XYZ file of C-alpha atoms in Angstrom:
703
model
C 38.360 43.248 37.073
C 37.916 39.398 37.356
C 34.300 39.425 38.252
C 34.127 40.910 34.419
C 35.839 38.639 33.377
C 34.281 35.788 34.825
C 30.754 37.480 33.414
C 32.341 37.864 29.548
C 33.679 34.224 29.779
C 30.113 32.809 31.143
C 28.022 34.902 28.757
C 30.526 33.629 25.739
C 30.121 29.732 26.961
C 26.357 30.185 26.680
C 26.226 31.643 23.248
C 28.476 28.964 22.032
C 26.350 26.293 23.925
C 22.811 27.622 22.262
C 24.175 26.539 18.715
C 24.903 22.921 19.990
C 21.592 22.690 22.025
C 19.629 23.828 18.758
C 21.588 21.254 16.709
C 20.979 18.471 19.560
C 17.242 19.397 19.179
C 16.883 19.518 15.682
C 18.562 16.149 15.701
C 15.720 14.860 17.847
C 13.321 16.037 16.080
C 14.095 14.744 12.541
C 15.075 11.544 14.664
C 11.876 11.206 16.114
C 10.156 11.872 12.346
C 12.770 9.727 10.881
C 11.672 6.748 13.034
C 7.842 7.407 13.152
C 7.826 6.903 9.383
C 10.379 4.339 9.400
C 7.983 2.414 11.772
C 4.830 2.644 10.227
C 6.247 1.785 6.812
C 7.776 -1.506 8.549
C 4.386 -2.479 10.461
C 2.365 -2.148 6.971
C 5.022 -4.965 5.755
C 4.897 -6.801 9.140
C 1.673 -6.856 10.341
C -0.043 -8.292 7.548
C 2.674 -10.862 6.733
C 1.491 -12.538 10.271
C -1.850 -11.542 10.177
C -3.065 -12.566 6.947
C -6.526 -10.420 6.453
C -5.001 -7.141 7.936
C -3.251 -6.822 4.482
C -7.114 -5.617 3.196
C -6.919 -3.272 5.868
C -3.314 -1.466 5.474
C -4.758 2.427 5.727
C -5.518 1.655 9.697
C -1.266 1.528 10.333
C -1.552 4.590 8.577
C -4.476 6.076 10.511
C -3.371 4.711 13.901
C 0.148 6.822 13.278
C -1.947 9.690 12.423
C -3.875 9.281 15.555
C -1.223 8.209 18.129
C 1.100 10.925 16.977
C -2.025 13.534 17.161
C -2.696 12.539 20.629
C 0.988 12.527 21.471
C 1.264 16.241 20.522
C -1.697 17.236 22.258
C -0.226 16.418 25.255
C 3.400 16.848 24.354
C 3.784 18.755 27.452
C 4.080 15.591 29.362
C 6.257 13.705 27.099
C 8.533 12.792 29.741
C 5.770 10.661 30.988
C 4.078 9.804 27.730
C 7.286 8.037 26.312
C 7.148 5.270 29.347
C 3.936 3.987 27.251
C 6.349 3.116 24.682
C 7.583 -0.337 26.930
C 4.192 -1.804 27.228
C 2.975 -0.802 23.830
C 5.683 -2.618 22.492
C 5.250 -5.756 24.292
C 1.527 -5.935 23.632
C 1.338 -5.061 20.157
C 4.170 -7.556 18.915
C 2.739 -10.136 21.326
C -0.658 -9.353 19.618
C 0.952 -10.073 16.220
C 2.536 -13.385 17.650
C -0.846 -14.380 18.934
C -2.939 -13.662 15.853
C 0.092 -15.290 13.788
C -1.318 -18.813 15.129
C -5.216 -18.500 14.640
C -7.432 -18.351 11.895
C -8.723 -14.963 11.569
C -11.776 -15.459 9.158
C -12.622 -13.405 6.315
C -16.183 -11.903 6.035
C -18.661 -13.956 4.945
C -20.352 -10.799 3.166
C -21.087 -12.048 -0.285
C -20.249 -8.103 -1.466
C -16.795 -8.675 -1.406
C -14.244 -11.724 -1.418
C -11.493 -11.397 0.653
C -8.368 -13.976 -0.003
C -7.615 -16.505 1.994
C -6.363 -20.472 1.667
C -4.923 -21.880 4.718
C -3.434 -25.062 6.063
C -3.642 -26.165 9.532
C -2.864 -29.805 10.909
C -4.826 -29.031 14.632
C -8.345 -28.857 14.647
C -7.847 -26.874 18.132
C -6.561 -23.800 16.088
C -9.105 -20.775 17.085
C -10.997 -19.144 14.722
C -11.442 -15.227 14.932
C -13.435 -12.611 13.267
C -12.157 -10.144 11.233
C -13.466 -6.843 12.793
C -12.078 -7.407 16.434
C -8.638 -8.525 15.465
C -8.216 -5.676 12.934
C -9.700 -3.127 15.810
C -7.566 -4.556 18.391
C -4.468 -4.221 16.443
C -5.180 -0.485 15.373
C -5.854 0.408 18.819
C -2.261 -0.985 19.813
C -0.755 0.852 16.738
C -2.001 3.840 18.044
C -0.427 3.584 21.485
C 2.746 2.817 19.798
C 2.544 6.301 18.370
C 1.486 8.512 21.100
C 4.746 8.297 23.229
C 6.647 9.015 19.637
C 4.128 11.946 19.185
C 4.985 13.261 22.634
C 8.565 13.061 22.280
C 8.501 14.901 18.596
C 6.095 17.517 20.103
C 8.432 18.232 22.715
C 11.414 19.030 20.467
C 8.694 20.719 18.346
C 8.158 23.102 20.156
C 11.863 24.445 20.305
C 11.610 25.796 16.959
C 9.474 28.196 14.807
C 6.551 26.439 13.768
C 7.531 26.325 9.804
C 11.147 25.157 10.331
C 10.072 22.731 12.993
C 7.833 21.473 10.416
C 10.705 21.439 7.562
C 12.952 19.388 10.089
C 9.864 16.880 10.251
C 9.171 16.398 6.679
C 12.918 15.908 6.131
C 13.386 13.508 8.836
C 10.206 11.512 7.285
C 12.049 11.781 3.716
C 15.248 9.676 5.062
C 12.661 7.493 7.014
C 11.138 6.514 3.561
C 14.343 6.419 1.544
C 15.841 4.144 4.682
C 12.862 1.786 4.739
C 13.089 1.554 0.963
C 16.820 0.461 1.084
C 15.534 -2.259 3.212
C 13.011 -3.533 1.159
C 15.259 -3.348 -2.018
C 17.674 -5.859 0.299
C 14.847 -8.319 1.186
C 15.890 -7.424 4.431
C 13.284 -9.637 7.384
C 11.616 -7.457 10.099
C 14.069 -8.472 12.854
C 16.417 -6.054 10.856
C 14.116 -3.372 10.750
C 12.514 -3.204 13.842
C 16.223 -3.719 15.375
C 17.188 -0.672 13.230
C 14.454 1.697 14.393
C 14.362 0.145 18.267
C 18.449 1.046 18.293
C 18.025 4.629 16.900
C 14.926 5.308 19.562
C 17.498 3.784 22.490
C 19.931 6.371 20.889
C 17.488 9.424 20.808
C 16.645 8.726 24.318
C 20.386 8.450 25.956
C 19.945 11.280 27.860
C 17.713 9.433 30.146
C 19.643 6.214 31.274
C 16.762 4.609 33.121
C 14.333 4.836 30.635
C 17.124 4.049 27.675
C 17.723 0.906 29.935
C 14.249 -0.016 29.975
C 13.477 0.886 26.477
C 16.674 -1.705 25.144
C 15.274 -4.137 27.470
C 11.356 -4.218 26.036
C 13.075 -3.820 22.737
C 14.876 -6.986 22.920
C 11.928 -8.779 24.013
C 9.924 -7.165 21.220
C 12.398 -8.843 18.888
C 12.076 -12.006 20.458
C 8.526 -11.804 19.356
C 9.266 -10.851 16.173
C 11.836 -13.720 15.734
C 9.282 -15.995 17.278
C 6.568 -15.013 15.162
C 8.360 -16.456 12.471
C 4.993 -17.816 10.779
C 2.660 -19.715 11.745
C 2.506 -21.689 8.630
C 6.235 -22.832 9.077
C 5.484 -23.914 12.359
C 2.232 -25.955 11.402
C 3.373 -27.402 8.185
C 7.345 -28.433 9.349
C 10.090 -27.241 7.850
C 10.069 -24.319 4.910
C 12.215 -21.147 4.001
C 10.924 -17.676 4.542
C 11.610 -14.558 2.340
C 10.325 -11.085 2.950
C 10.009 -9.811 -0.498
C 8.932 -5.746 -1.110
C 5.640 -6.634 -1.095
C 4.833 -9.582 1.172
C 6.032 -12.381 3.600
C 7.159 -15.475 1.104
C 7.214 -19.101 3.030
C 8.270 -21.881 0.595
C 7.856 -25.425 0.959
C 9.251 -28.600 -0.490
C 6.593 -31.385 -1.726
C 6.897 -34.101 -4.111
C 7.349 -32.437 -7.777
C 6.297 -29.147 -6.616
C 7.295 -26.055 -4.562
C 4.602 -24.175 -2.426
C 4.538 -20.962 -2.538
C 2.657 -19.124 -0.109
C 2.265 -15.125 1.037
C 1.330 -13.810 3.748
C 0.461 -17.255 5.099
C -2.348 -18.025 2.292
C -1.562 -20.165 -0.979
C -0.419 -18.121 -3.434
C 0.841 -20.700 -6.289
C 2.653 -23.818 -6.846
C 6.162 -24.262 -8.898
C 5.461 -27.417 -10.497
C 7.659 -30.004 -12.152
C 5.628 -30.096 -15.493
C 7.455 -32.394 -17.079
C 5.522 -35.152 -19.279
C 7.456 -38.079 -17.393
C 6.095 -36.643 -14.025
C 3.060 -36.262 -15.189
C 2.657 -39.749 -16.478
C 3.150 -40.621 -12.872
C 1.385 -37.790 -10.706
C -2.430 -37.304 -11.104
C -2.044 -34.363 -9.694
C 0.361 -32.633 -12.300
C -0.976 -34.526 -14.821
C -4.309 -32.400 -13.619
C -2.914 -29.130 -13.309
C -0.981 -29.708 -16.788
C -3.912 -30.486 -18.665
C -5.798 -27.328 -17.445
C -3.002 -24.948 -18.009
C -2.894 -26.665 -21.659
C -6.737 -26.870 -22.367
C -7.170 -23.243 -23.448
C -4.193 -23.015 -25.375
C -5.419 -25.516 -27.860
C -7.644 -22.560 -29.143
C -4.607 -20.702 -29.839
C -4.118 -20.858 -33.644
C -0.119 -19.284 -33.272
C 2.201 -19.686 -30.517
C 5.352 -17.810 -31.670
C 5.712 -14.887 -29.465
C 4.230 -14.388 -26.543
C 3.785 -12.289 -23.498
C 2.865 -13.851 -20.133
C 1.830 -11.071 -17.250
C 1.966 -12.332 -13.926
C 4.881 -14.909 -14.844
C 5.287 -15.897 -11.095
C 7.648 -18.710 -10.721
C 7.430 -20.087 -14.542
C 4.985 -22.850 -14.566
C 2.907 -20.839 -17.713
C 6.781 -19.978 -19.475
C 7.668 -23.547 -19.123
C 4.267 -24.926 -21.061
C 4.571 -22.341 -23.597
C 8.241 -23.611 -24.180
C 7.148 -26.959 -24.380
C 4.555 -26.052 -26.946
C 7.461 -24.538 -29.095
C 7.081 -20.545 -28.456
C 9.971 -18.780 -30.071
C 10.325 -15.881 -27.775
C 8.493 -15.463 -24.694
C 8.604 -11.665 -22.783
C 7.785 -12.854 -18.980
C 6.512 -10.271 -16.734
C 6.511 -10.675 -13.082
C 5.757 -7.647 -10.594
C 7.508 -9.252 -7.663
C 11.432 -9.709 -8.382
C 11.551 -12.571 -5.102
C 9.139 -14.562 -6.473
C 10.875 -14.568 -9.955
C 14.469 -15.017 -8.391
C 12.761 -18.205 -6.697
C 11.388 -19.207 -10.320
C 15.132 -18.769 -11.349
C 16.911 -20.382 -8.946
C 14.321 -23.441 -8.268
C 11.906 -24.512 -10.790
C 12.110 -28.109 -12.513
C 12.346 -27.241 -16.001
C 14.900 -23.964 -15.147
C 12.526 -21.944 -17.742
C 13.830 -18.826 -17.322
C 17.423 -19.613 -18.045
C 16.330 -20.440 -21.758
C 17.501 -18.120 -24.282
C 13.783 -17.466 -25.434
C 12.809 -15.728 -22.773
C 13.549 -12.552 -21.548
C 12.304 -11.787 -17.915
C 10.923 -8.001 -16.395
C 10.458 -7.281 -13.090
C 7.444 -4.930 -13.687
C 3.773 -4.286 -13.475
C 1.503 -5.801 -16.073
C -0.389 -2.804 -16.833
C 2.921 -0.249 -17.105
C 4.507 -3.055 -19.428
C 1.745 -3.278 -21.867
C 1.613 0.591 -22.045
C 5.379 0.742 -22.957
C 6.264 -2.340 -24.711
C 6.152 -1.700 -28.811
C 6.133 -5.590 -29.328
C 3.233 -7.270 -30.821
C 2.623 -10.964 -29.715
C 0.770 -14.060 -31.197
C -0.541 -14.607 -27.431
C -1.053 -12.823 -24.104
C -1.468 -14.950 -21.094
C -2.246 -13.384 -17.479
C -1.314 -15.791 -15.182
C -3.031 -16.535 -11.878
C -2.990 -12.819 -10.612
C -4.918 -12.423 -7.388
C -5.166 -9.741 -4.639
C -2.914 -10.756 -1.990
C -2.325 -7.465 -0.863
C -3.045 -3.719 -0.983
C -1.759 -1.207 -3.790
C -0.300 0.979 -1.130
C -0.916 1.873 2.779
C -3.011 4.595 1.724
C -5.571 3.367 -0.541
C -8.326 0.980 -0.322
C -7.203 -0.814 -3.789
C -5.853 -3.897 -4.492
C -2.468 -4.296 -6.189
C -4.011 -6.200 -9.140
C -7.517 -4.073 -9.322
C -6.133 -1.883 -12.242
C -5.241 -5.063 -14.340
C -8.667 -6.302 -14.319
C -10.466 -3.571 -15.954
C -11.756 -2.542 -19.462
C -9.307 -0.022 -19.816
C -6.642 -2.486 -19.144
C -7.783 -5.421 -21.706
C -7.968 -2.859 -24.483
C -4.364 -2.106 -24.034
C -3.838 -6.036 -24.020
C -5.681 -5.862 -27.395
C -3.807 -3.254 -28.614
C -0.405 -5.332 -28.422
C -1.967 -8.532 -30.155
C -1.069 -9.237 -33.688
C -4.339 -9.905 -36.448
C -5.495 -13.372 -34.993
C -4.128 -13.474 -31.690
C -5.606 -14.078 -28.333
C -5.623 -13.461 -24.852
C -5.957 -16.209 -22.299
C -6.902 -15.430 -18.545
C -6.856 -18.260 -15.743
C -8.480 -17.105 -12.615
C -9.419 -18.405 -9.190
C -12.697 -17.051 -9.143
C -13.892 -17.477 -5.491
C -17.854 -16.154 -6.423
C -19.268 -16.390 -9.888
C -19.861 -12.869 -9.673
C -16.244 -11.946 -10.352
C -15.587 -14.328 -13.265
C -18.789 -12.825 -14.528
C -16.867 -9.253 -14.316
C -13.912 -10.628 -16.284
C -16.183 -12.268 -19.001
C -17.957 -8.443 -19.342
C -14.329 -6.888 -19.116
C -13.403 -8.789 -21.805
C -16.912 -8.370 -24.162
C -16.473 -4.806 -24.072
C -12.434 -4.662 -24.583
C -12.816 -7.085 -27.620
C -16.160 -6.354 -28.732
C -17.485 -10.053 -28.118
C -17.944 -12.416 -25.971
C -14.756 -14.692 -24.924
C -14.559 -18.417 -24.562
C -15.390 -19.295 -20.867
C -13.890 -22.745 -19.779
C -14.797 -23.716 -15.956
C -12.246 -26.123 -14.812
C -12.794 -27.149 -11.279
C -10.388 -29.968 -11.164
C -7.196 -27.195 -11.431
C -5.546 -26.134 -7.851
C -4.284 -22.781 -9.180
C -7.462 -21.431 -11.095
C -11.252 -22.726 -12.013
C -11.624 -20.211 -15.108
C -10.099 -19.850 -18.253
C -11.209 -17.127 -20.564
C -9.710 -16.867 -24.166
C -10.444 -13.664 -26.068
C -9.930 -12.600 -29.677
C -11.312 -10.267 -32.180
C -11.821 -13.540 -34.681
C -12.769 -16.086 -31.918
C -16.316 -17.352 -31.885
C -17.674 -17.392 -28.502
C -18.396 -20.569 -26.350
C -19.242 -20.971 -22.994
C -18.364 -24.809 -21.128
C -21.689 -26.619 -19.930
C -20.462 -27.043 -16.592
C -20.222 -23.436 -15.887
C -22.108 -22.186 -12.579
C -25.143 -20.101 -12.900
C -24.149 -16.445 -12.205
C -20.836 -16.523 -13.896
C -22.125 -14.655 -17.084
C -24.762 -12.609 -15.327
C -25.320 -8.670 -15.184
C -22.507 -6.823 -13.146
C -21.094 -3.645 -12.409
C -18.287 -3.856 -14.814
C -14.713 -2.630 -13.387
C -13.208 0.336 -15.111
C -10.103 2.262 -14.310
C -12.602 4.614 -12.052
C -14.036 1.855 -10.228
C -11.149 -0.591 -10.676
C -13.067 -3.065 -7.667
C -12.481 -6.487 -9.342
C -14.026 -8.165 -5.693
C -16.915 -5.993 -5.105
C -20.021 -7.267 -6.240
C -21.545 -3.828 -6.602
C -20.756 0.040 -5.789
C -21.318 -0.615 -2.167
C -18.990 -0.314 1.048
C -19.288 -3.840 2.665
C -20.303 -4.335 6.195
C -16.922 -5.136 7.764
C -15.186 -2.029 6.004
C -17.991 0.098 8.132
C -17.915 -1.643 11.288
C -13.972 -1.228 11.499
C -14.002 2.187 10.159
C -17.140 3.225 12.829
C -14.573 1.878 15.541
C -11.806 3.618 14.839
C -13.685 6.954 14.427
C -15.034 6.265 18.116
C -11.433 5.520 19.138
C -10.221 8.593 17.943
C -12.863 10.997 18.819
C -12.871 9.373 22.616
C -8.491 10.257 22.531
C -8.719 12.968 21.076
C -11.157 14.219 23.109
C -8.969 12.895 26.355
C -6.018 14.388 25.374
C -7.435 17.840 24.306
C -9.225 18.262 27.445
C -10.759 21.598 28.263
C -9.182 23.252 25.019
C -11.304 21.390 22.963
C -14.637 22.929 24.640
C -12.571 26.531 24.542
C -12.749 29.241 21.775
C -9.681 28.439 20.606
C -9.319 25.174 20.921
C -10.602 23.024 17.752
C -8.698 24.313 14.862
C -11.240 23.805 11.915
C -8.988 24.760 9.208
C -6.038 22.542 9.984
C -8.280 19.600 10.305
C -9.959 20.135 7.080
C -6.542 20.695 5.254
C -5.724 17.418 6.700
C -8.951 15.821 5.972
C -8.371 16.934 2.267
C -4.462 16.289 1.670
C -4.776 12.800 2.814
C -7.439 12.118 -0.338
C -5.568 14.350 -2.524
C -1.981 11.568 -1.632
C -4.237 8.902 -2.060
C -5.210 9.747 -5.384
C -2.012 11.194 -6.485
C -0.853 7.518 -5.510
C -3.683 5.980 -7.609
C -2.941 8.243 -10.683
C 0.664 7.428 -10.791
C -0.267 3.989 -10.714
C -2.297 4.091 -13.429
C 0.629 6.022 -15.463
C 3.939 3.909 -14.554
C 2.390 0.657 -12.981
C 1.758 -0.698 -9.191
C 5.312 -1.373 -8.232
C 6.630 -0.790 -4.810
C 9.227 1.997 -6.361
C 6.543 4.057 -8.216
C 4.814 4.476 -4.586
C 8.446 5.044 -2.976
C 8.744 7.738 -5.678
C 5.507 9.160 -5.541
C 5.706 9.232 -1.410
C 8.963 10.866 -1.448
C 7.722 13.717 -4.369
C 5.292 14.558 -1.898
C 7.595 15.127 1.180
C 9.696 17.137 -1.356
C 6.967 19.140 -2.780
C 5.914 19.921 0.871
C 9.359 21.185 1.749
C 9.686 23.510 -1.415
C 6.123 24.739 -0.258
C 7.727 25.428 3.363
C 10.688 26.836 1.630
C 8.197 29.469 -0.719
C 6.500 30.587 2.367
C 9.608 31.459 4.321
C 10.938 33.529 1.584
C 7.961 35.068 0.186
C 5.243 37.396 2.061
C 1.611 36.289 0.312
C -0.812 39.318 0.730
C -3.722 36.858 1.366
C -4.731 33.303 1.153
C -7.037 33.781 -1.839
C -4.875 33.273 -4.731
C -3.705 30.083 -3.144
C -7.465 28.578 -2.506
C -8.303 29.469 -6.231
C -5.184 27.590 -7.412
C -5.643 24.661 -5.980
C -9.079 24.732 -6.801
C -8.296 24.958 -10.065
C -5.429 22.127 -10.049
C -8.496 20.338 -8.523
C -10.984 20.606 -11.193
C -8.289 20.253 -14.138
C -7.269 16.662 -12.181
C -10.804 15.575 -12.096
C -11.762 16.794 -15.511
C -8.118 15.312 -17.451
C -8.324 11.721 -17.283
C -4.758 10.002 -16.755
C -5.077 7.900 -19.773
C -5.936 11.558 -21.827
C -1.808 11.991 -21.643
C -0.651 8.365 -22.438
C -0.508 9.073 -26.087
C 2.418 11.224 -25.136
C 5.951 9.645 -24.662
C 7.401 8.759 -21.608
C 8.914 12.276 -20.728
C 5.330 13.722 -21.746
C 3.847 11.612 -19.413
C 6.002 12.448 -16.481
C 5.801 15.927 -17.180
C 2.018 16.723 -18.005
C 0.538 13.729 -15.700
C 3.143 14.647 -12.971
C 2.077 18.489 -13.124
C -1.588 16.993 -12.905
C -1.108 15.314 -9.835
C 1.534 17.412 -8.304
C 0.032 20.825 -8.515
C -2.848 20.237 -6.193
C -0.033 18.622 -3.806
C 1.729 21.785 -3.932
C -1.058 24.594 -3.322
C -2.548 22.532 -0.541
C 0.864 22.706 0.906
C 1.878 26.101 0.466
C -1.573 26.705 1.991
C -0.752 24.438 5.107
C 2.180 26.553 5.335
C 0.725 29.653 5.417
C -1.430 28.689 7.767
C 0.705 26.993 10.149
C 3.308 29.309 10.452
C 0.370 31.740 12.230
C -0.192 29.321 14.824
C 0.759 30.296 18.435
C 0.490 26.740 19.369
C 2.044 25.188 16.722
C 1.924 21.272 17.897
C -1.902 21.163 18.739
C -2.556 22.855 14.932
C -0.254 19.712 13.761
C -2.053 17.358 16.121
C -5.768 18.456 14.801
C -4.009 18.354 10.888
C -3.475 14.530 11.506
C -6.883 13.918 13.263
C -8.493 15.305 9.958
C -6.370 13.098 7.807
C -7.697 10.234 9.480
C -11.255 11.426 9.101
C -9.635 11.734 5.315
C -8.711 8.192 5.460
C -12.099 7.031 6.328
C -13.699 8.855 3.493
C -11.482 6.969 1.047
C -13.598 4.338 1.017
C -16.224 6.223 -0.298
C -14.370 5.345 -3.712
C -15.931 2.008 -3.438
C -19.438 3.477 -4.054
C -18.237 6.669 -5.957
C -15.370 5.693 -8.389
C -11.557 7.217 -7.558
C -11.927 10.164 -9.387
C -14.759 11.489 -6.561
C -11.977 11.755 -4.097
C -10.968 14.982 -5.853
C -14.684 15.970 -5.494
C -14.301 15.136 -1.899
C -10.946 16.597 -1.202
C -12.512 20.048 -3.037
C -14.984 19.947 -0.109
C -12.455 19.547 2.878
C -10.820 22.302 1.278
C -13.902 24.378 1.209
C -14.320 23.804 4.971
C -10.602 24.881 5.631
C -11.557 27.944 3.523
C -14.388 28.666 5.507
C -12.798 28.578 8.898
C -9.843 30.488 8.010
C -12.025 33.150 6.540
C -13.842 33.062 9.908
C -10.754 33.338 12.070
C -8.717 35.329 9.831
C -5.412 34.228 8.552
C -3.151 35.995 10.636
C -5.053 35.498 14.070
C -2.951 33.126 15.992
C -4.634 30.004 17.945
C -3.954 29.471 21.566
């Protein structure tokens, strides 16, 4: 009797302990997923904030995350050993960022593309390093950081059925996106982001006191490097103030009669004291004031004005001095707008005649019902990419034929559009010239103003304006060029090509990926069931569809960080919905989901986003959202159906992530083919997935 009682009590204790263990494993799985997404987004912001040129390779962080996770998943049975890689990876990555923050990473000299970067230095000994070695080194170090996280994720993943584990994984990722969005909205600095991330990692590792202590010590050292980086510009140029907006690292410097505003270590704009008294004493202010005012002499009426890219308020200040009765000022970066409100010498945003909006220029043009005597495009220039998934720059969709057509539609009869722009190569000015010519039906007036520090060209367009060229305009500035349109919005590309610096970096990325996956997969890669082709091609196709979704929604609702947040969150929610559908419904075969996927891709390819712009806002969200969401839903459903059959889900997920890296590389082909062609490339990838599925059989588990 006592033995029986002991046995029953022991069994009862085991049963009660099992739910607790399951909950703990689910918490760790969700926690590692949260951590991976949060760290990925933090690095996308942090690295280019200090290593300027990396801002044009943001999707390298995305690809590094996928590769590191994939390698870790392939070796997840060795997670207790892999996790120790986190210690040197943390120190090496943040140490490298600190080092490269104090050198000049030279942009490419390739004439096919201009990479923004205007730097100040007070030392002749500051080192110059090429873009390719820096980009590939930072990519490799990011990969190393995510390998242990991928291994730890895989160790927890194995404890659940495939789709249940994947759903927990996606839910954790969604929370990571939302948490970083909150941090961005509060303008918190990197010290907070990485402090939170490292604290969570330590908490998840408390079951191993030695590792958690070592990780904590390495984390403190890494945070010291983050704080010490602090901006090479601040160290070299003296006292300044650092801010982190949802888009950039912003450095503000006080100088006589102006503030200098740098973003990611490069000059972005000056906040000028534009009073006539100061202009009379300062040749610099007088010259810049004259450059701003010269094109406005060709504007017959300045009553109602729209300023796109209003920045800290220089354009608004001068327009108020010219007697504008009402000004709508639109600026995409809330931090820059706040600095202008607080610090501009003439306080233009405090004037009752001014209404300020934090919005994307293209989106505001589409939503407003006002008509204006004058629309001014401030010195909009590309300082970062549209998102971490795309090679498009933040302002690419502003300088297209369709964009200027929408601006023309918002002008009153006899109205004018004035565009200030710093065009580093003549072909960039030529593109703006051609875009305005197509949009307005006649050539604009072009003023070449090399004496200006903020722009060197001014373009004045109007349907009743006689075209004219400044005699000093450089040869080639009105030549034949590839004209930017919504499907090919590359203002800073001279022609349809992938510049050499991208090809070199992407080639090295693929070589690193092939080597690491080959080592991680080992003999299984050469074995009969080692390579999971269906999951590989599903990953490549899905990354391309995700990227196209971001660009489509940017056209519909703007390129703001909040739109990107909404798109990423919606994609993750859609994946969760697909998982639930597959868990609750038995699908007889994959033929119907694949047919629906190819139909959705075909509709999205054939129906341009601009065809739904005539609908109201609700209609745009409904129809435009469906065109974007349906390919994602059907692709996620197919993935879930395949994934639930996998005998080794961590390996299947690893190959899916490796396929996403290839999709990230293929995204650069849009520089040649145009953005819409990404749907065709995605369809080809899904055809590859279909072929492997039919070859292997849906219900045949992989080992």
